[in-house]
Short mmCIF file of C-alpha atoms in Angstrom, two decimals:
data_model
loop_
_atom_site.label_atom_id
_atom_site.label_comp_id
_atom_site.label_asym_id
_atom_site.label_seq_id
_atom_site.Cartn_x
_atom_site.Cartn_y
_atom_site.Cartn_z
CA MET S 1 23.53 79.74 89.41
CA PRO S 2 20.96 77.29 88.05
CA ILE S 3 20.83 75.48 84.71
CA LYS S 4 18.83 77.03 81.88
CA ILE S 5 16.60 74.59 79.98
CA PRO S 6 13.19 75.01 78.31
CA ASP S 7 10.52 75.16 81.01
CA THR S 8 8.33 72.76 78.98
CA LEU S 9 11.05 70.09 78.82
CA PRO S 10 9.89 67.04 80.85
CA ALA S 11 13.17 67.13 82.76
CA PHE S 12 12.29 70.60 84.10
CA GLN S 13 9.66 69.46 86.61
CA THR S 14 11.70 66.40 87.61
CA LEU S 15 14.72 68.55 88.42
CA VAL S 16 12.63 71.09 90.34
CA LYS S 17 11.20 68.30 92.51
CA GLU S 18 14.73 67.09 93.25
CA GLY S 19 15.82 70.56 94.35
CA VAL S 20 17.98 71.29 91.30
CA ARG S 21 17.75 75.00 90.48
CA VAL S 22 16.54 75.67 86.97
CA MET S 23 15.74 78.98 85.29
CA THR S 24 13.62 80.38 82.49
CA GLU S 25 14.84 82.48 79.57
CA THR S 26 13.50 85.66 81.22
CA VAL S 27 15.46 85.16 84.43
CA ALA S 28 18.63 84.19 82.54
CA ILE S 29 18.58 87.39 80.49
CA ARG S 30 18.00 89.56 83.59
CA GLN S 31 21.17 88.21 85.22
CA ASP S 32 23.30 89.72 82.43
CA ILE S 33 25.88 86.91 82.62
CA ARG S 34 27.42 84.95 79.77
CA PRO S 35 26.28 81.42 80.59
CA LEU S 36 28.48 78.48 79.75
CA GLN S 37 27.20 76.87 76.57
CA ILE S 38 26.98 73.09 77.05
CA GLY S 39 25.77 70.82 74.26
CA LEU S 40 24.43 67.30 74.82
CA LEU S 41 24.61 64.99 71.81
CA ASN S 42 22.10 62.43 73.04
CA LEU S 43 22.53 59.06 71.33
CA MET S 44 20.55 57.06 73.88
CA PRO S 45 17.19 55.54 72.88
CA ASN S 46 15.34 56.89 75.93
CA LYS S 47 16.34 60.50 75.47
CA VAL S 48 14.14 61.93 78.23
CA LYS S 49 15.78 59.79 80.90
CA THR S 50 19.27 60.73 79.71
CA GLU S 51 18.30 64.43 79.65
CA VAL S 52 17.33 64.25 83.32
CA GLN S 53 20.48 62.38 84.33
CA MET S 54 22.84 64.80 82.62
CA ALA S 55 20.93 67.98 83.48
CA ARG S 56 20.84 66.96 87.15
CA LEU S 57 24.64 66.87 87.30
CA ILE S 58 25.23 69.93 85.13
CA GLY S 59 22.66 71.92 87.12
CA ALA S 60 24.43 71.34 90.43
CA THR S 61 27.23 73.76 89.51
CA PRO S 62 27.22 77.29 91.00
CA LEU S 63 27.77 78.64 87.46
CA GLN S 64 25.05 79.56 85.00
CA VAL S 65 24.83 76.93 82.27
CA GLU S 66 22.69 76.85 79.15
CA LEU S 67 22.05 73.31 77.93
CA SER S 68 21.39 72.62 74.24
CA LEU S 69 20.01 69.23 73.18
CA VAL S 70 21.48 67.82 69.98
CA ARG S 71 20.87 64.64 67.97
CA VAL S 72 22.39 63.05 64.89
CA GLY S 73 20.42 63.79 61.76
CA GLY S 74 20.98 60.43 60.10
CA HIS S 75 19.12 58.33 62.69
CA ARG S 76 15.54 58.33 63.99
CA PRO S 77 15.21 56.95 67.54
CA LYS S 78 12.36 54.50 68.12
CA ASN S 79 11.79 55.20 71.82
CA THR S 80 11.41 58.99 71.80
CA PRO S 81 8.28 60.68 70.38
CA GLU S 82 8.83 62.73 67.25
CA GLU S 83 7.07 65.66 68.96
CA HIS S 84 9.71 65.68 71.70
CA LEU S 85 12.55 65.72 69.18
CA LEU S 86 10.98 68.53 67.17
CA ALA S 87 10.24 70.61 70.27
CA PHE S 88 13.54 70.32 72.11
CA TYR S 89 16.29 68.99 69.80
CA GLU S 90 18.35 70.35 66.96
CA THR S 91 20.34 68.17 64.63
CA TRP S 92 24.09 68.53 64.65
CA GLU S 93 23.93 70.06 61.19
CA GLU S 94 21.70 72.78 62.65
CA VAL S 95 24.16 73.66 65.44
CA ARG S 96 27.47 73.06 63.69
CA HIS S 97 27.93 76.82 63.18
CA ARG S 98 27.87 77.40 66.95
CA LYS S 99 30.67 77.36 69.52
CA PHE S 100 30.30 75.40 72.78
CA ASP S 101 32.26 75.68 76.01
CA GLY S 102 31.50 72.04 76.75
CA PHE S 103 30.01 69.20 74.73
CA ILE S 104 28.84 65.79 75.99
CA ILE S 105 28.57 62.79 73.66
CA THR S 106 26.59 59.98 75.28
CA GLY S 107 26.66 56.24 74.89
CA ALA S 108 24.56 54.41 72.31
CA PRO S 109 23.07 50.88 72.07
CA VAL S 110 25.42 49.90 69.22
CA GLU S 111 28.31 48.77 71.37
CA THR S 112 28.80 45.31 69.86
CA LEU S 113 28.81 46.59 66.25
CA ASP S 114 32.01 47.53 64.47
CA TYR S 115 32.18 51.30 64.36
CA GLU S 116 32.03 51.33 60.57
CA ASP S 117 28.79 49.30 60.69
CA VAL S 118 26.94 51.93 62.72
CA THR S 119 24.50 53.62 60.34
CA TYR S 120 25.47 57.14 61.45
CA TRP S 121 29.23 56.53 61.76
CA ASP S 122 30.15 58.95 58.97
CA GLU S 123 28.23 61.70 60.76
CA MET S 124 29.91 60.80 64.05
CA LYS S 125 33.33 61.18 62.45
CA ARG S 126 32.38 64.66 61.25
CA ILE S 127 31.11 65.52 64.74
CA PHE S 128 34.31 64.34 66.41
CA ASP S 129 36.40 66.44 64.01
CA TRP S 130 34.08 69.42 64.53
CA THR S 131 34.64 69.32 68.31
CA GLN S 132 38.29 70.21 67.68
CA THR S 133 37.34 73.59 66.21
CA ASN S 134 33.99 74.42 67.84
CA VAL S 135 34.20 72.98 71.37
CA HIS S 136 36.46 73.98 74.23
CA SER S 137 36.14 70.69 76.19
CA THR S 138 34.43 67.42 75.28
CA LEU S 139 33.15 64.73 77.65
CA ASN S 140 32.65 61.42 75.83
CA VAL S 141 30.61 58.75 77.65
CA CYS S 142 30.55 54.93 77.27
CA TRP S 143 30.18 54.10 73.54
CA GLY S 144 30.79 57.78 72.79
CA ALA S 145 34.12 57.50 74.64
CA MET S 146 35.15 54.30 72.87
CA ALA S 147 34.17 55.71 69.48
CA ALA S 148 36.00 59.00 70.05
CA ILE S 149 39.22 57.42 71.25
CA TYR S 150 39.08 55.03 68.27
CA HIS S 151 38.49 57.90 65.85
CA PHE S 152 41.29 60.09 67.18
CA HIS S 153 43.85 57.43 68.12
CA GLY S 154 42.82 54.08 66.65
CA VAL S 155 42.50 52.46 70.10
CA PRO S 156 40.38 49.32 69.55
CA LYS S 157 37.54 48.05 71.70
CA HIS S 158 37.47 44.40 72.78
CA ARG S 159 34.42 42.20 73.30
CA LEU S 160 34.06 40.88 76.86
CA PRO S 161 33.25 37.20 77.50
CA GLU S 162 30.23 38.38 79.50
CA LYS S 163 28.64 41.73 80.22
CA ALA S 164 30.36 43.91 82.82
CA PHE S 165 27.26 44.71 84.82
CA GLY S 166 26.99 46.07 88.34
CA VAL S 167 28.57 48.57 90.72
CA TYR S 168 32.33 48.17 90.93
CA ARG S 169 35.11 49.58 93.08
CA HIS S 170 37.36 52.01 91.22
CA HIS S 171 40.73 53.53 92.08
CA ASN S 172 41.89 57.14 91.83
CA ARG S 173 45.02 56.82 89.67
CA LYS S 174 45.87 60.53 89.50
CA PRO S 175 44.75 62.52 92.57
CA SER S 176 46.52 65.62 91.19
CA SER S 177 44.13 65.83 88.23
CA VAL S 178 41.81 68.83 88.33
CA TYR S 179 38.98 66.47 87.35
CA LEU S 180 39.46 64.39 90.49
CA ASN S 181 39.48 67.20 93.06
CA GLY S 182 37.74 65.91 96.19
CA PHE S 183 37.71 62.28 95.05
CA SER S 184 38.35 59.47 97.50
CA ASP S 185 41.21 57.05 96.90
CA ASP S 186 38.62 54.50 95.86
CA PHE S 187 34.91 54.76 95.06
CA GLN S 188 32.12 52.86 93.35
CA ILE S 189 30.68 53.44 89.88
CA PRO S 190 27.97 51.63 87.88
CA VAL S 191 29.17 49.65 84.86
CA SER S 192 27.03 48.30 82.03
CA ARG S 193 28.84 47.30 78.84
CA TRP S 194 29.80 44.37 76.63
CA THR S 195 33.14 45.79 75.49
CA GLU S 196 36.24 47.37 76.99
CA LEU S 197 39.28 49.48 76.23
CA ARG S 198 42.50 47.91 77.51
CA ALA S 199 44.98 49.84 79.58
CA GLU S 200 47.95 48.55 77.59
CA ASP S 201 46.45 49.94 74.37
CA ILE S 202 45.79 53.34 75.94
CA ARG S 203 49.25 53.62 77.47
CA LYS S 204 50.79 53.24 74.01
CA VAL S 205 49.25 56.57 72.98
CA PRO S 206 51.25 59.66 74.04
CA GLY S 207 49.11 62.21 75.83
CA LEU S 208 46.46 59.83 77.16
CA ASP S 209 46.35 59.46 80.96
CA ILE S 210 44.24 56.92 82.85
CA LEU S 211 42.56 58.70 85.78
CA MET S 212 40.17 56.00 87.05
CA GLU S 213 40.50 52.23 86.88
CA SER S 214 38.89 49.13 88.35
CA ASP S 215 40.62 45.86 89.19
CA GLU S 216 37.57 44.00 87.87
CA THR S 217 36.37 46.05 84.90
CA GLY S 218 39.52 47.90 83.85
CA VAL S 219 39.80 51.43 82.48
CA CYS S 220 37.09 53.92 83.44
CA LEU S 221 38.24 57.51 82.87
CA VAL S 222 40.91 58.79 80.47
CA GLN S 223 42.14 62.37 80.09
CA GLU S 224 43.63 63.86 76.93
CA THR S 225 45.11 67.23 77.82
CA ALA S 226 46.15 68.29 74.32
CA GLY S 227 42.68 67.72 72.88
CA ASN S 228 40.91 68.89 76.05
CA ARG S 229 38.87 65.69 76.05
CA LEU S 230 37.67 63.26 78.70
CA TYR S 231 36.65 59.69 77.94
CA ILE S 232 34.55 57.88 80.57
CA LEU S 233 33.52 54.29 79.90
CA ASN S 234 31.17 53.85 82.85
CA HIS S 235 28.00 55.51 84.09
CA VAL S 236 28.41 57.93 86.99
CA GLU S 237 25.25 59.66 85.71
CA TYR S 238 23.01 56.62 86.31
CA ASP S 239 19.96 56.83 88.56
CA SER S 240 19.73 54.53 91.57
CA THR S 241 17.39 52.25 89.63
CA SER S 242 19.05 52.32 86.18
CA LEU S 243 20.78 48.95 86.50
CA ALA S 244 17.59 47.40 87.92
CA GLU S 245 15.61 48.65 84.95
CA GLU S 246 18.16 47.14 82.55
CA TYR S 247 18.11 43.85 84.45
CA PHE S 248 14.31 43.49 84.56
CA ARG S 249 14.04 44.57 80.90
CA ASP S 250 16.36 41.75 79.85
CA VAL S 251 14.67 39.22 82.13
CA GLU S 252 11.30 40.10 80.64
CA ALA S 253 12.72 39.80 77.12
CA GLY S 254 14.24 36.41 77.90
CA ALA S 255 17.74 37.69 77.22
CA PRO S 256 20.67 36.05 79.04
CA ILE S 257 21.51 38.34 81.95
CA LYS S 258 23.04 37.86 85.39
CA LEU S 259 22.24 39.86 88.49
CA PRO S 260 24.21 43.12 88.51
CA LYS S 261 27.16 42.67 90.88
CA ASN S 262 27.32 44.55 94.19
CA TYR S 263 23.99 46.22 93.50
CA PHE S 264 20.84 44.70 95.00
CA PRO S 265 21.03 44.35 98.82
CA HIS S 266 21.85 40.70 99.61
CA ASN S 267 21.60 40.02 95.84
CA ASP S 268 17.84 40.13 96.22
CA PRO S 269 16.24 41.89 93.21
CA SER S 270 13.08 42.53 95.23
CA LEU S 271 15.02 44.95 97.46
CA VAL S 272 15.62 48.59 96.54
CA PRO S 273 19.28 49.25 95.59
CA GLN S 274 21.24 51.98 97.35
CA ASN S 275 23.06 54.72 95.43
CA ARG S 276 26.76 54.68 96.36
CA TRP S 277 28.12 56.82 93.50
CA ARG S 278 25.98 59.99 93.51
CA SER S 279 28.50 62.21 95.33
CA HIS S 280 31.36 61.31 93.00
CA ALA S 281 29.14 61.86 89.96
CA HIS S 282 28.52 65.42 91.15
CA LEU S 283 32.22 65.89 91.88
CA LEU S 284 33.28 64.79 88.41
CA PHE S 285 30.78 66.96 86.55
CA GLY S 286 31.40 69.89 88.89
CA ASN S 287 35.15 69.64 88.37
CA TRP S 288 34.70 69.40 84.60
CA ILE S 289 32.47 72.45 84.41
CA ASN S 290 34.71 74.42 86.77
CA GLU S 291 37.74 73.64 84.61
CA ILE S 292 35.81 74.79 81.54
CA TYR S 293 34.94 78.04 83.31
CA GLN S 294 38.56 78.61 84.33
CA THR S 295 40.00 78.01 80.86
CA THR S 296 37.42 78.89 78.18
CA SER S 297 37.43 82.19 76.32
CA TYR S 298 34.96 84.90 77.33
CA ASP S 299 34.43 85.48 73.63
CA PRO S 300 32.77 82.29 72.32
CA GLU S 301 34.01 83.00 68.80
CA LYS S 302 37.59 82.44 69.98
CA ILE S 303 36.80 78.85 71.05
CA GLY S 304 38.78 76.42 68.94
CA THR S 305 41.01 79.08 67.42
CA GLY S 306 43.93 78.72 69.82
CA ALA S 307 43.43 82.31 70.96
#
Protein backbone atom coordinates (compact mmCIF):
# COMPACT_ATOMS: atom_id res chain seq x y z
CA MET A 1 0.00 0.00 0.00
CA PRO A 2 1.22 3.55 -0.62
CA ILE A 3 1.69 6.44 1.80
CA LYS A 4 -1.14 8.95 2.20
CA ILE A 5 -0.03 12.60 2.20
CA PRO A 6 -1.72 15.77 0.91
CA ASP A 7 -1.48 15.82 -2.89
CA THR A 8 -0.45 19.51 -2.77
CA LEU A 9 2.51 18.83 -0.46
CA PRO A 10 5.75 19.55 -2.38
CA ALA A 11 7.03 16.11 -1.40
CA PHE A 12 4.14 14.49 -3.31
CA GLN A 13 5.51 15.14 -6.81
CA THR A 14 9.08 14.35 -5.75
CA LEU A 15 8.03 10.97 -4.40
CA VAL A 16 5.94 10.17 -7.48
CA LYS A 17 8.95 10.88 -9.72
CA GLU A 18 11.05 8.51 -7.61
CA GLY A 19 8.49 5.72 -7.97
CA VAL A 20 7.22 5.88 -4.38
CA ARG A 21 3.49 5.09 -4.36
CA VAL A 22 1.40 7.84 -2.83
CA MET A 23 -2.37 8.13 -2.57
CA THR A 24 -5.07 10.75 -2.26
CA GLU A 25 -7.76 10.93 0.42
CA THR A 26 -10.37 9.55 -2.00
CA VAL A 27 -8.37 6.42 -2.81
CA ALA A 28 -7.48 5.85 0.85
CA ILE A 29 -11.13 5.91 1.92
CA ARG A 30 -12.15 3.50 -0.87
CA GLN A 31 -9.69 0.88 0.37
CA ASP A 32 -11.60 0.59 3.67
CA ILE A 33 -8.42 -0.16 5.66
CA ARG A 34 -7.30 1.36 8.94
CA PRO A 35 -4.03 3.01 7.93
CA LEU A 36 -1.18 3.20 10.38
CA GLN A 37 -1.08 6.69 11.85
CA ILE A 38 2.49 8.03 11.76
CA GLY A 39 3.34 11.49 13.08
CA LEU A 40 6.47 13.42 12.11
CA LEU A 41 7.57 16.09 14.57
CA ASN A 42 9.80 18.02 12.20
CA LEU A 43 12.38 20.13 14.05
CA MET A 44 14.68 20.65 11.07
CA PRO A 45 15.01 24.14 9.55
CA ASN A 46 14.45 22.95 5.97
CA LYS A 47 11.21 21.14 6.63
CA VAL A 48 10.40 20.33 2.99
CA LYS A 49 13.63 18.40 2.51
CA THR A 50 13.09 16.42 5.71
CA GLU A 51 9.49 15.66 4.69
CA VAL A 52 10.73 14.09 1.46
CA GLN A 53 13.45 12.07 3.18
CA MET A 54 11.14 10.59 5.79
CA ALA A 55 8.13 10.09 3.50
CA ARG A 56 10.33 8.27 0.99
CA LEU A 57 11.25 5.64 3.59
CA ILE A 58 7.83 5.39 5.20
CA GLY A 59 6.16 5.10 1.79
CA ALA A 60 8.22 2.07 0.79
CA THR A 61 6.28 -0.19 3.17
CA PRO A 62 3.57 -2.51 1.75
CA LEU A 63 1.22 -1.20 4.47
CA GLN A 64 -1.05 1.81 4.17
CA VAL A 65 0.36 4.70 6.19
CA GLU A 66 -1.11 8.13 6.86
CA LEU A 67 1.56 10.71 7.63
CA SER A 68 0.77 13.74 9.80
CA LEU A 69 3.20 16.67 9.92
CA VAL A 70 3.68 18.23 13.34
CA ARG A 71 5.76 21.15 14.64
CA VAL A 72 6.46 22.68 18.03
CA GLY A 73 4.28 25.67 18.75
CA GLY A 74 6.89 27.66 20.64
CA HIS A 75 9.31 28.12 17.74
CA ARG A 76 9.02 29.71 14.29
CA PRO A 77 11.45 28.26 11.73
CA LYS A 78 13.29 30.78 9.56
CA ASN A 79 13.81 28.57 6.49
CA THR A 80 10.27 27.35 5.85
CA PRO A 81 7.57 29.68 4.45
CA GLU A 82 4.72 30.47 6.81
CA GLU A 83 2.28 29.43 4.07
CA HIS A 84 3.77 25.93 4.02
CA LEU A 85 3.44 25.57 7.79
CA LEU A 86 -0.15 26.78 7.78
CA ALA A 87 -1.12 24.52 4.89
CA PHE A 88 0.48 21.26 5.97
CA TYR A 89 1.46 21.38 9.67
CA GLU A 90 -0.33 21.23 12.97
CA THR A 91 1.26 22.21 16.23
CA TRP A 92 1.73 19.52 18.84
CA GLU A 93 -0.92 21.19 20.98
CA GLU A 94 -3.35 20.71 18.10
CA VAL A 95 -2.67 16.96 17.80
CA ARG A 96 -2.04 16.06 21.43
CA HIS A 97 -5.55 14.59 21.73
CA ARG A 98 -4.78 12.05 18.99
CA LYS A 99 -3.26 8.57 19.18
CA PHE A 100 -0.41 7.55 16.85
CA ASP A 101 0.87 4.10 15.96
CA GLY A 102 4.30 5.59 15.28
CA PHE A 103 5.87 8.97 15.92
CA ILE A 104 9.18 10.31 14.57
CA ILE A 105 11.05 13.13 16.31
CA THR A 106 13.77 14.56 14.07
CA GLY A 107 17.06 16.23 14.78
CA ALA A 108 17.40 19.97 15.28
CA PRO A 109 20.22 22.52 14.76
CA VAL A 110 20.61 23.10 18.51
CA GLU A 111 23.01 20.27 19.18
CA THR A 112 25.74 22.24 20.94
CA LEU A 113 23.32 23.98 23.34
CA ASP A 114 22.51 22.57 26.74
CA TYR A 115 19.06 21.04 26.56
CA GLU A 116 17.68 23.50 29.09
CA ASP A 117 18.90 26.41 26.92
CA VAL A 118 16.81 25.34 23.92
CA THR A 119 13.92 27.82 23.68
CA TYR A 120 11.31 25.08 23.23
CA TRP A 121 12.76 22.60 25.74
CA ASP A 122 9.77 22.76 28.09
CA GLU A 123 7.47 21.86 25.20
CA MET A 124 9.80 19.02 24.18
CA LYS A 125 9.61 17.57 27.68
CA ARG A 126 5.82 17.59 27.48
CA ILE A 127 5.98 15.93 24.06
CA PHE A 128 8.31 13.19 25.28
CA ASP A 129 6.00 12.46 28.22
CA TRP A 130 2.97 12.51 25.91
CA THR A 131 4.50 9.82 23.68
CA GLN A 132 4.23 7.40 26.60
CA THR A 133 0.43 7.63 26.61
CA ASN A 134 -0.46 8.53 23.01
CA VAL A 135 2.12 6.76 20.85
CA HIS A 136 2.69 3.05 20.35
CA SER A 137 6.31 3.34 19.09
CA THR A 138 8.62 6.35 18.86
CA LEU A 139 11.63 6.79 16.57
CA ASN A 140 13.92 9.57 17.84
CA VAL A 141 16.56 10.85 15.40
CA CYS A 142 19.91 12.64 16.01
CA TRP A 143 19.28 15.54 18.44
CA GLY A 144 15.79 14.15 19.02
CA ALA A 145 17.39 10.87 20.11
CA MET A 146 19.91 12.54 22.41
CA ALA A 147 17.24 14.76 23.94
CA ALA A 148 14.81 11.88 24.49
CA ILE A 149 17.35 9.58 26.10
CA TYR A 150 18.47 12.48 28.33
CA HIS A 151 14.88 13.26 29.30
CA PHE A 152 13.93 9.68 30.13
CA HIS A 153 17.23 8.41 31.56
CA GLY A 154 19.56 11.35 32.21
CA VAL A 155 22.17 10.04 29.74
CA PRO A 156 24.40 13.05 28.95
CA LYS A 157 25.72 14.12 25.57
CA HIS A 158 29.41 14.93 25.14
CA ARG A 159 30.96 17.52 22.84
CA LEU A 160 33.33 16.06 20.24
CA PRO A 161 36.74 17.65 19.60
CA GLU A 162 35.73 17.97 15.94
CA LYS A 163 32.59 17.28 13.97
CA ALA A 164 31.87 13.63 13.15
CA PHE A 165 31.19 14.15 9.47
CA GLY A 166 31.11 11.60 6.68
CA VAL A 167 30.00 8.06 5.88
CA TYR A 168 31.22 5.55 8.44
CA ARG A 169 31.27 1.78 8.76
CA HIS A 170 28.86 0.47 11.40
CA HIS A 171 28.48 -2.93 13.03
CA ASN A 172 25.35 -4.98 13.65
CA ARG A 173 25.54 -5.61 17.41
CA LYS A 174 22.28 -7.55 17.75
CA PRO A 175 21.30 -9.49 14.61
CA SER A 176 18.35 -11.04 16.50
CA SER A 177 16.62 -7.66 16.86
CA VAL A 178 13.43 -7.34 14.83
CA TYR A 179 14.65 -3.89 13.76
CA LEU A 180 17.75 -5.36 12.12
CA ASN A 181 16.08 -8.09 10.05
CA GLY A 182 17.99 -8.37 6.77
CA PHE A 183 20.90 -6.20 7.91
CA SER A 184 24.45 -7.05 6.95
CA ASP A 185 27.05 -7.66 9.65
CA ASP A 186 28.48 -4.26 8.80
CA PHE A 187 27.18 -1.37 6.70
CA GLN A 188 27.74 2.34 6.11
CA ILE A 189 25.69 5.24 7.45
CA PRO A 190 26.08 9.04 7.12
CA VAL A 191 27.09 10.89 10.28
CA SER A 192 26.88 14.64 10.88
CA ARG A 193 27.07 15.81 14.50
CA TRP A 194 29.17 17.70 17.02
CA THR A 195 28.18 15.60 20.04
CA GLU A 196 27.91 11.96 21.02
CA LEU A 197 26.36 9.55 23.49
CA ARG A 198 28.91 7.20 25.04
CA ALA A 199 28.39 3.48 25.15
CA GLU A 200 29.50 3.23 28.78
CA ASP A 201 26.79 5.71 29.82
CA ILE A 202 24.09 3.83 27.90
CA ARG A 203 25.10 0.43 29.26
CA LYS A 204 24.56 1.70 32.81
CA VAL A 205 20.84 2.07 32.09
CA PRO A 206 18.81 -1.15 32.45
CA GLY A 207 16.66 -1.84 29.42
CA LEU A 208 18.74 0.06 26.85
CA ASP A 209 20.37 -2.10 24.16
CA ILE A 210 22.91 -0.86 21.61
CA LEU A 211 21.95 -2.26 18.19
CA MET A 212 24.36 -0.38 15.89
CA GLU A 213 27.81 0.98 16.64
CA SER A 214 30.82 2.37 14.78
CA ASP A 215 34.46 1.97 15.76
CA GLU A 216 35.06 5.58 14.72
CA THR A 217 31.90 7.44 15.73
CA GLY A 218 30.50 5.25 18.50
CA VAL A 219 26.87 4.53 19.29
CA CYS A 220 24.36 4.78 16.44
CA LEU A 221 21.12 2.93 17.28
CA VAL A 222 19.68 2.13 20.72
CA GLN A 223 16.53 0.14 21.49
CA GLU A 224 14.38 0.52 24.60
CA THR A 225 11.92 -2.36 24.67
CA ALA A 226 9.95 -1.29 27.74
CA GLY A 227 9.24 2.18 26.35
CA ASN A 228 8.91 0.93 22.76
CA ARG A 229 11.40 3.56 21.65
CA LEU A 230 14.30 3.66 19.19
CA TYR A 231 17.08 6.23 19.37
CA ILE A 232 19.21 6.72 16.24
CA LEU A 233 22.03 9.24 16.35
CA ASN A 234 22.97 9.15 12.66
CA HIS A 235 21.22 9.87 9.39
CA VAL A 236 20.11 6.82 7.40
CA GLU A 237 17.42 9.06 5.87
CA TYR A 238 19.94 11.39 4.18
CA ASP A 239 19.88 11.96 0.43
CA SER A 240 22.98 11.13 -1.59
CA THR A 241 23.90 14.83 -1.66
CA SER A 242 22.98 15.84 1.91
CA LEU A 243 26.54 15.80 3.27
CA ALA A 244 27.78 17.67 0.18
CA GLU A 245 25.18 20.37 0.72
CA GLU A 246 26.26 20.74 4.35
CA TYR A 247 29.92 20.89 3.33
CA PHE A 248 29.48 23.52 0.60
CA ARG A 249 27.16 25.57 2.85
CA ASP A 250 29.86 25.77 5.53
CA VAL A 251 32.61 26.48 3.00
CA GLU A 252 30.58 29.34 1.55
CA ALA A 253 29.93 30.69 5.05
CA GLY A 254 33.62 30.52 5.94
CA ALA A 255 32.94 28.08 8.76
CA PRO A 256 35.69 25.62 9.73
CA ILE A 257 34.80 22.33 8.06
CA LYS A 258 36.75 19.34 6.79
CA LEU A 259 35.83 17.15 3.85
CA PRO A 260 33.28 14.53 4.90
CA LYS A 261 35.14 11.23 5.37
CA ASN A 262 34.61 8.32 2.99
CA TYR A 263 32.14 10.33 0.94
CA PHE A 264 33.39 12.12 -2.18
CA PRO A 265 35.09 9.73 -4.67
CA HIS A 266 38.87 10.12 -4.27
CA ASN A 267 38.12 12.92 -1.74
CA ASP A 268 37.36 15.17 -4.68
CA PRO A 269 34.37 17.43 -3.90
CA SER A 270 33.83 18.05 -7.62
CA LEU A 271 32.80 14.40 -8.05
CA VAL A 272 29.28 13.13 -7.36
CA PRO A 273 29.11 11.01 -4.17
CA GLN A 274 27.65 7.51 -4.30
CA ASN A 275 24.86 6.40 -1.95
CA ARG A 276 25.99 3.35 0.03
CA TRP A 277 23.33 3.38 2.77
CA ARG A 278 19.99 3.56 0.92
CA SER A 279 19.12 -0.15 1.19
CA HIS A 280 19.73 -0.26 4.94
CA ALA A 281 17.70 2.92 5.44
CA HIS A 282 14.74 1.19 3.80
CA LEU A 283 15.35 -1.94 5.86
CA LEU A 284 15.36 -0.05 9.15
CA PHE A 285 12.20 1.93 8.45
CA GLY A 286 10.47 -1.10 6.95
CA ASN A 287 11.31 -3.20 10.00
CA TRP A 288 10.12 -0.44 12.34
CA ILE A 289 6.80 -0.02 10.57
CA ASN A 290 6.29 -3.79 10.31
CA GLU A 291 6.89 -4.16 14.05
CA ILE A 292 4.36 -1.40 14.70
CA TYR A 293 1.83 -3.19 12.51
CA GLN A 294 2.42 -6.50 14.31
CA THR A 295 2.06 -5.06 17.82
CA THR A 296 -0.22 -1.99 17.76
CA SER A 297 -3.88 -2.14 18.73
CA TYR A 298 -6.52 -2.18 15.99
CA ASP A 299 -8.46 0.27 18.14
CA PRO A 300 -6.35 3.46 18.21
CA GLU A 301 -7.96 4.55 21.47
CA LYS A 302 -6.28 1.62 23.24
CA ILE A 303 -2.80 2.89 22.31
CA GLY A 304 -0.90 3.84 25.44
CA THR A 305 -3.39 2.24 27.80
CA GLY A 306 -1.61 -1.08 28.23
CA ALA A 307 -4.59 -2.88 26.70
